[in-house]
Coordinates of C-alpha atoms in Angstrom, one line a residue:
M1 CA 0.0 0.0 -0.3
F2 CA 1.5 3.5 -0.2
P3 CA 2.0 5.4 2.3
H4 CA 0.2 8.4 3.4
H5 CA 1.2 11.7 2.2
R6 CA 3.9 12.8 4.7
E7 CA 3.2 16.1 6.8
R8 CA 4.7 19.4 5.0
E9 CA 8.0 20.6 6.1
Q10 CA 8.5 24.0 7.1
P11 CA 11.4 26.4 5.6
I12 CA 13.8 27.6 8.1
F13 CA 15.9 30.0 6.0
S14 CA 16.0 31.1 2.4
A15 CA 18.7 32.6 0.7
R16 CA 18.7 33.1 -3.8
A17 CA 21.7 31.4 -5.6
H18 CA 22.8 30.6 -8.5
V19 CA 23.1 26.7 -8.2
F20 CA 26.0 24.8 -10.0
Q21 CA 27.0 21.2 -9.9
I22 CA 30.7 19.4 -10.2
D23 CA 31.3 18.0 -13.7
P24 CA 30.8 13.8 -12.9
T25 CA 33.6 13.0 -16.1
T26 CA 35.9 15.5 -15.2
K27 CA 35.4 16.2 -11.1
R28 CA 36.5 19.9 -12.0
N29 CA 34.7 22.3 -14.0
W30 CA 31.3 23.4 -12.7
I31 CA 27.9 22.7 -14.7
P32 CA 25.7 25.2 -14.2
A33 CA 22.0 23.7 -13.2
S34 CA 19.6 27.0 -12.9
K35 CA 19.8 29.0 -16.0
H36 CA 19.3 32.8 -13.2
A37 CA 19.5 32.6 -9.1
V38 CA 17.2 30.6 -7.7
T39 CA 15.9 30.3 -4.0
V40 CA 17.8 27.9 -2.1
S41 CA 15.8 27.1 1.4
F42 CA 16.5 24.4 4.6
F43 CA 13.8 22.7 5.3
Y44 CA 13.2 21.0 8.9
D45 CA 10.4 17.7 9.2
A46 CA 9.4 17.6 12.6
N47 CA 8.4 14.3 12.6
R48 CA 11.3 12.6 11.3
N49 CA 13.4 15.2 12.9
V50 CA 15.5 15.1 9.4
Y51 CA 17.1 18.2 8.3
R52 CA 17.3 19.1 3.7
I53 CA 18.4 21.5 1.4
I54 CA 16.3 22.0 -1.3
S55 CA 16.0 24.1 -4.4
V56 CA 13.0 24.0 -7.1
G57 CA 13.1 25.1 -11.1
G58 CA 9.7 25.6 -12.4
T59 CA 9.0 21.7 -11.8
K60 CA 11.7 20.6 -11.5
A61 CA 13.9 19.7 -8.1
I62 CA 17.6 21.2 -8.5
I63 CA 18.7 20.5 -5.5
N64 CA 17.2 17.7 -2.7
C65 CA 19.8 16.8 -0.4
T66 CA 19.4 15.4 3.4
V67 CA 22.1 18.0 5.9
T68 CA 24.5 14.6 7.8
P69 CA 26.5 15.9 10.2
S70 CA 29.4 14.7 8.2
M71 CA 28.9 17.3 5.7
T72 CA 31.1 20.6 5.5
F73 CA 30.2 23.8 3.7
T74 CA 33.8 25.0 1.8
K75 CA 33.9 29.1 1.0
T76 CA 36.0 29.2 -2.2
S77 CA 36.0 32.6 -2.8
Q78 CA 34.2 35.9 -1.3
K79 CA 30.7 35.2 -2.8
F80 CA 30.8 31.1 -3.6
G81 CA 30.7 27.8 -1.7
Q82 CA 30.2 24.6 -1.8
W83 CA 29.8 21.3 0.0
A84 CA 29.5 17.6 -0.8
D85 CA 26.5 15.0 -1.4
S86 CA 27.8 11.6 -1.0
R87 CA 24.5 10.1 -1.8
A88 CA 23.6 11.8 -4.7
N89 CA 27.6 11.0 -5.3
T90 CA 27.8 14.9 -6.4
V91 CA 29.3 18.0 -5.6
Y92 CA 27.2 21.4 -5.3
G93 CA 28.6 25.0 -6.0
L94 CA 26.9 28.8 -4.8
G95 CA 27.0 31.2 -6.1
F96 CA 26.1 34.6 -3.6
A97 CA 25.3 38.2 -4.9
T98 CA 26.8 39.9 -1.8
E99 CA 29.9 38.5 0.5
Q100 CA 26.9 38.8 3.2
Q101 CA 24.8 36.0 1.9
L102 CA 27.5 33.8 1.8
H103 CA 28.1 34.6 5.4
Q104 CA 24.7 33.9 6.5
F105 CA 24.1 30.6 4.3
S106 CA 27.3 29.1 5.5
D107 CA 26.6 29.8 9.2
K108 CA 23.3 28.7 8.9
F109 CA 24.8 25.3 7.3
K110 CA 26.8 24.9 10.1
E111 CA 23.9 25.6 12.5
V112 CA 21.9 22.9 11.0
K113 CA 24.4 20.5 10.6
D114 CA 25.3 20.9 15.0
A115 CA 21.2 20.0 14.9
A116 CA 21.6 17.2 12.7
R117 CA 24.4 15.6 14.9
L118 CA 22.1 16.2 17.7
A119 CA 19.3 14.2 16.3
R120 CA 21.6 11.9 15.3
E121 CA 23.0 10.8 18.6
K122 CA 19.8 10.8 20.2
S123 CA 18.1 8.6 17.7
Q124 CA 21.5 6.0 18.5
D125 CA 20.7 6.2 22.0
K126 CA 17.3 5.4 21.2
E127 CA 18.4 2.3 19.1
L128 CA 20.3 0.6 22.0
A129 CA 17.4 1.0 24.3
N130 CA 16.0 -0.8 22.6
T131 CA 18.1 -3.9 21.2
A132 CA 16.2 -6.7 22.9
L133 CA 13.0 -5.7 20.3
T134 CA 13.0 -7.4 17.1
I135 CA 11.9 -5.7 13.6
A136 CA 10.1 -8.4 11.5
A137 CA 11.2 -7.5 7.7
P138 CA 8.4 -6.6 5.6
Q139 CA 7.0 -9.1 3.1
D140 CA 7.9 -7.8 -0.6
L141 CA 4.5 -6.8 -1.8
S142 CA 5.7 -9.4 -5.0
D143 CA 6.0 -12.3 -3.9
E144 CA 2.3 -12.1 -2.2
L145 CA 1.6 -10.6 -6.1
Q146 CA 2.7 -14.3 -7.5
S147 CA 0.1 -15.9 -9.6
P148 CA -0.6 -19.5 -8.0
P149 CA -0.2 -22.8 -10.6
V150 CA -3.4 -22.9 -13.2
M151 CA -5.0 -26.0 -13.3
C152 CA -7.4 -27.0 -16.2
V153 CA -10.7 -25.8 -15.1
N154 CA -12.8 -23.4 -16.6
G155 CA -14.3 -21.6 -13.9
P156 CA -12.3 -20.7 -11.2
E157 CA -9.5 -20.3 -14.3
D158 CA -11.8 -17.2 -15.8
K159 CA -12.0 -15.5 -12.5
L160 CA -8.6 -16.1 -11.8
F161 CA -7.2 -14.5 -15.4
R162 CA -10.3 -11.3 -14.2
S163 CA -8.7 -10.8 -11.2
Q164 CA -4.9 -10.4 -12.4
S165 CA -6.3 -8.1 -15.0
A166 CA -7.7 -5.8 -12.6
D167 CA -5.0 -5.9 -10.1
I168 CA -3.1 -4.9 -13.6
T169 CA -5.5 -1.8 -13.8
L170 CA -4.8 -0.7 -10.7
S171 CA -1.3 -0.8 -10.3
S172 CA -1.4 1.7 -13.6
E173 CA -3.6 4.0 -11.7
K174 CA -1.7 3.5 -8.8
E175 CA 1.6 4.6 -10.7
C176 CA 0.0 7.8 -12.4
I177 CA -1.5 9.0 -9.0
K178 CA 1.9 8.6 -7.8
K179 CA 3.0 10.3 -9.8
M180 CA 0.2 13.6 -9.8
L181 CA 1.0 13.3 -6.1
S182 CA 5.0 13.6 -6.8
E183 CA 4.6 16.8 -9.0
G184 CA 2.2 18.0 -6.5
S185 CA 4.3 18.2 -3.7
I186 CA 7.1 20.0 -5.8
C187 CA 5.0 22.4 -6.6
E188 CA 3.4 22.7 -3.0
M189 CA 7.1 22.9 -2.1
N190 CA 7.8 25.5 -4.2
L191 CA 5.4 27.9 -3.6
E192 CA 6.9 26.8 0.2
A193 CA 10.1 28.4 -0.5
E194 CA 8.3 31.3 -2.2
L195 CA 6.3 32.2 0.5
F196 CA 9.0 32.1 3.1
T197 CA 11.1 34.0 0.9
L198 CA 8.3 36.7 0.5
Q199 CA 7.3 36.5 4.3
D200 CA 11.0 37.4 5.1
S201 CA 10.8 40.2 2.5
N202 CA 7.4 41.3 4.5
S203 CA 9.0 41.5 7.6
K204 CA 12.1 43.4 6.4
L205 CA 9.7 45.9 4.5
V206 CA 7.6 46.6 7.7
A207 CA 10.2 47.1 9.7
A208 CA 11.9 49.4 7.1
L209 CA 8.7 51.1 6.9
H210 CA 7.8 51.4 10.8
E211 CA 11.0 53.5 10.8
A212 CA 10.7 55.6 7.8
N213 CA 7.3 56.7 9.1
A214 CA 9.2 57.5 12.6
N215 CA 11.7 59.5 10.7
V216 CA 9.0 61.3 7.8
E217 CA 7.3 62.6 11.2
Q218 CA 10.8 63.9 12.7
W219 CA 11.2 65.2 9.4
K220 CA 8.2 67.2 9.4
K221 CA 8.8 69.0 12.3
Q222 CA 12.3 69.7 11.3
L223 CA 10.7 71.1 7.8
A224 CA 8.6 73.2 9.9
A225 CA 11.1 74.6 12.1
Y226 CA 13.7 75.2 9.1
Q227 CA 10.4 77.7 7.1
E228 CA 9.9 79.3 10.4
E229 CA 13.6 80.0 10.4
T230 CA 14.1 80.8 6.5
D231 CA 10.6 83.1 6.7
R232 CA 12.6 85.0 10.0
L233 CA 15.7 85.2 8.1
R234 CA 13.8 86.4 4.8
E235 CA 12.2 89.0 7.1
Q236 CA 15.6 90.4 8.5
V237 CA 17.0 90.8 5.2
A238 CA 13.7 92.4 4.1
E239 CA 14.5 94.7 6.8
L240 CA 18.0 94.8 6.3
E241 CA 17.4 96.1 2.8
A242 CA 14.1 98.7 3.4
H243 CA 16.8 100.5 6.4
G244 CA 19.8 100.5 3.8
G245 CA 22.7 101.2 5.3
Q246 CA 21.5 101.9 9.2
G247 CA 21.3 98.0 9.6
P248 CA 24.0 95.5 10.0
S249 CA 26.7 95.6 7.7
D250 CA 26.9 93.5 4.2
L251 CA 29.3 90.7 5.5
L252 CA 26.2 90.0 8.0
K253 CA 23.6 90.2 4.9
D254 CA 26.1 88.0 2.9
E255 CA 25.9 85.5 6.2
L256 CA 22.1 85.5 6.4
T257 CA 22.0 84.7 2.4
Q258 CA 24.2 81.8 2.8
S259 CA 22.4 80.5 6.2
L260 CA 19.0 80.8 3.4
E261 CA 20.5 78.9 0.8
E262 CA 21.9 76.5 3.0
L263 CA 18.3 75.8 4.2
E264 CA 16.4 75.8 1.0
A265 CA 18.6 73.1 -0.1
L266 CA 18.2 71.3 3.3
L267 CA 14.7 71.4 2.6
K268 CA 14.7 70.4 -1.5
A269 CA 17.2 67.3 -0.1
K270 CA 14.8 66.3 2.7
D271 CA 11.8 66.7 0.3
E272 CA 13.8 64.2 -2.0
E273 CA 13.6 61.6 1.0
I274 CA 10.3 61.6 1.7
H275 CA 9.5 61.2 -2.0
I276 CA 11.9 58.3 -1.9
L277 CA 10.5 57.0 1.2
Q278 CA 7.0 57.1 -0.5
S279 CA 7.9 55.1 -3.6
K280 CA 9.1 52.7 -0.8
K281 CA 5.7 52.1 0.7
A282 CA 4.3 51.5 -2.5
E283 CA 6.2 48.7 -3.4
Y284 CA 5.5 47.2 -0.1
H285 CA 2.2 47.1 -0.8
E286 CA 2.9 45.2 -4.1
M287 CA 4.8 42.7 -1.6
E288 CA 1.9 42.4 0.2
H289 CA -0.1 41.7 -3.2
D290 CA 2.5 39.3 -4.0
R291 CA 2.3 37.4 -0.9
D292 CA -1.5 37.0 -0.6
E293 CA -1.2 35.7 -4.4
A294 CA 1.4 32.7 -3.6
I295 CA -0.8 32.0 -0.4
H296 CA -3.5 31.5 -2.7
R297 CA -2.0 29.3 -4.7
L298 CA -1.1 27.5 -2.1
R299 CA -4.3 26.9 -0.8
E300 CA -5.1 25.4 -4.0
M301 CA -2.6 23.1 -4.0
E302 CA -3.4 21.9 -0.7
M303 CA -7.0 21.6 -1.5
R304 CA -5.4 19.3 -4.7
N305 CA -3.2 17.7 -2.7
S306 CA -6.2 16.7 -0.3
D307 CA -8.4 15.7 -3.5
L308 CA -5.0 13.3 -4.9
E309 CA -4.8 11.8 -1.3
R310 CA -8.5 10.7 -1.7
R311 CA -7.9 9.6 -4.9
I312 CA -4.9 7.5 -3.1
Q313 CA -7.2 5.8 -0.9
N314 CA -10.2 5.4 -2.6
T315 CA -7.6 3.1 -5.2
E316 CA -5.4 1.7 -2.0
Q317 CA -9.6 0.8 -0.6
N318 CA -10.3 -1.2 -4.2
L319 CA -6.8 -2.8 -4.9
S320 CA -7.9 -4.6 -0.9
N321 CA -11.0 -6.0 -2.6
S322 CA -9.4 -7.1 -5.1
L323 CA -7.0 -9.1 -3.0
E324 CA -9.6 -10.3 -1.1
E325 CA -11.5 -11.0 -3.9
R326 CA -8.3 -13.1 -5.1
D327 CA -7.5 -14.9 -1.8
R328 CA -11.5 -15.9 -1.8
M329 CA -11.1 -17.4 -5.7
D330 CA -8.3 -19.0 -5.3
T331 CA -9.9 -20.9 -2.1
E332 CA -12.3 -22.0 -4.6
I333 CA -9.8 -22.9 -6.9
Q334 CA -8.3 -25.5 -4.3
R335 CA -11.3 -26.5 -3.1
A336 CA -11.9 -27.8 -7.0
I337 CA -8.8 -29.4 -7.0
E338 CA -9.4 -31.4 -4.1
I339 CA -12.9 -32.7 -5.8
L340 CA -11.6 -33.3 -8.9
D341 CA -8.2 -35.3 -7.3
I342 CA -11.1 -37.4 -5.5
K343 CA -12.8 -37.9 -9.2
I344 CA -9.9 -38.7 -10.8
F345 CA -8.8 -41.4 -7.7
D346 CA -12.6 -42.6 -8.2
L347 CA -12.7 -42.9 -11.7
N348 CA -9.2 -44.5 -11.4
D349 CA -10.3 -47.3 -9.1
L350 CA -13.4 -47.6 -11.6
R351 CA -11.2 -48.5 -14.7
Q352 CA -9.3 -50.7 -12.8
S353 CA -12.2 -52.9 -11.7
L354 CA -13.4 -52.9 -15.5
V355 CA -10.3 -54.2 -16.2
K356 CA -10.4 -56.5 -13.7
L357 CA -13.7 -57.7 -14.8
I358 CA -12.9 -57.9 -18.3
D359 CA -9.8 -60.4 -17.6
K360 CA -11.9 -62.5 -16.1

């Protein structure tokens, strides 16, 4: 039977990078695994206590690597790092846009590797505590489905053939559903990584927006004070011009004019900063719209996965019923074989009796 759909893994960290894989032939050159920068995420499975690095491009998984304590992430340049995956028999390389992103990914890799080591140690301790338990190896499903020898009994043989045909049809349908469920899981994983990235960007934008709003209020107060100071200086300049030589000297007038120009330049700079903050606010609203759209797509994918799970359960039930029907037919065939054996034995005795009568 198929296992039920796994509990969804939770993303714990995401970064964008160009993904490369080592050339399996030369073991020296790098082969690009993505045409552009993609999201590379760390996922945590709480049920199995397993950490994985996953990157999806379209509907294809570019990286699907389980983190083990023996892995090491090596920085080979200011913006490039690599690690080896012995299970996939390859080496992955990541090229980041900035050195800071490389440091963040390296620190998270080390943190996840330490967590995987602790999880393995706990698992080993648990296995040592349960050494007295014996676990029976599951019997191969193919052994159960092996067909018994077909006897030349027309009725049960036809039923047996129909049962085998039903098994083949159900197996084909299950393989199709498994493929659909796998594609749905990859799309769902891609949407989860995209949603996690949007949420992270959204939180950063919210913090920046709050800080900008606070700065805008402060700048508005400063702007009002500068405007008052400008008006006051203009009045003083007007008074000086009106009184002519009775006022301060020309040097004082020049100083006041220079101060006025500096204040006007400062006001212009503050206006530009306010316009920049308003444009960032518009970007924040756009990010909110993208996040809502990603959440909507994720919900649609969850509904699709739920429908696939229901179809799998129905297929499993049909297969179980088919197996029960086949077992019942096998029992009928054995009973028919026993009856035939008895009839053949009786006919053999009758033949021997007739031979004896003919000889007499």
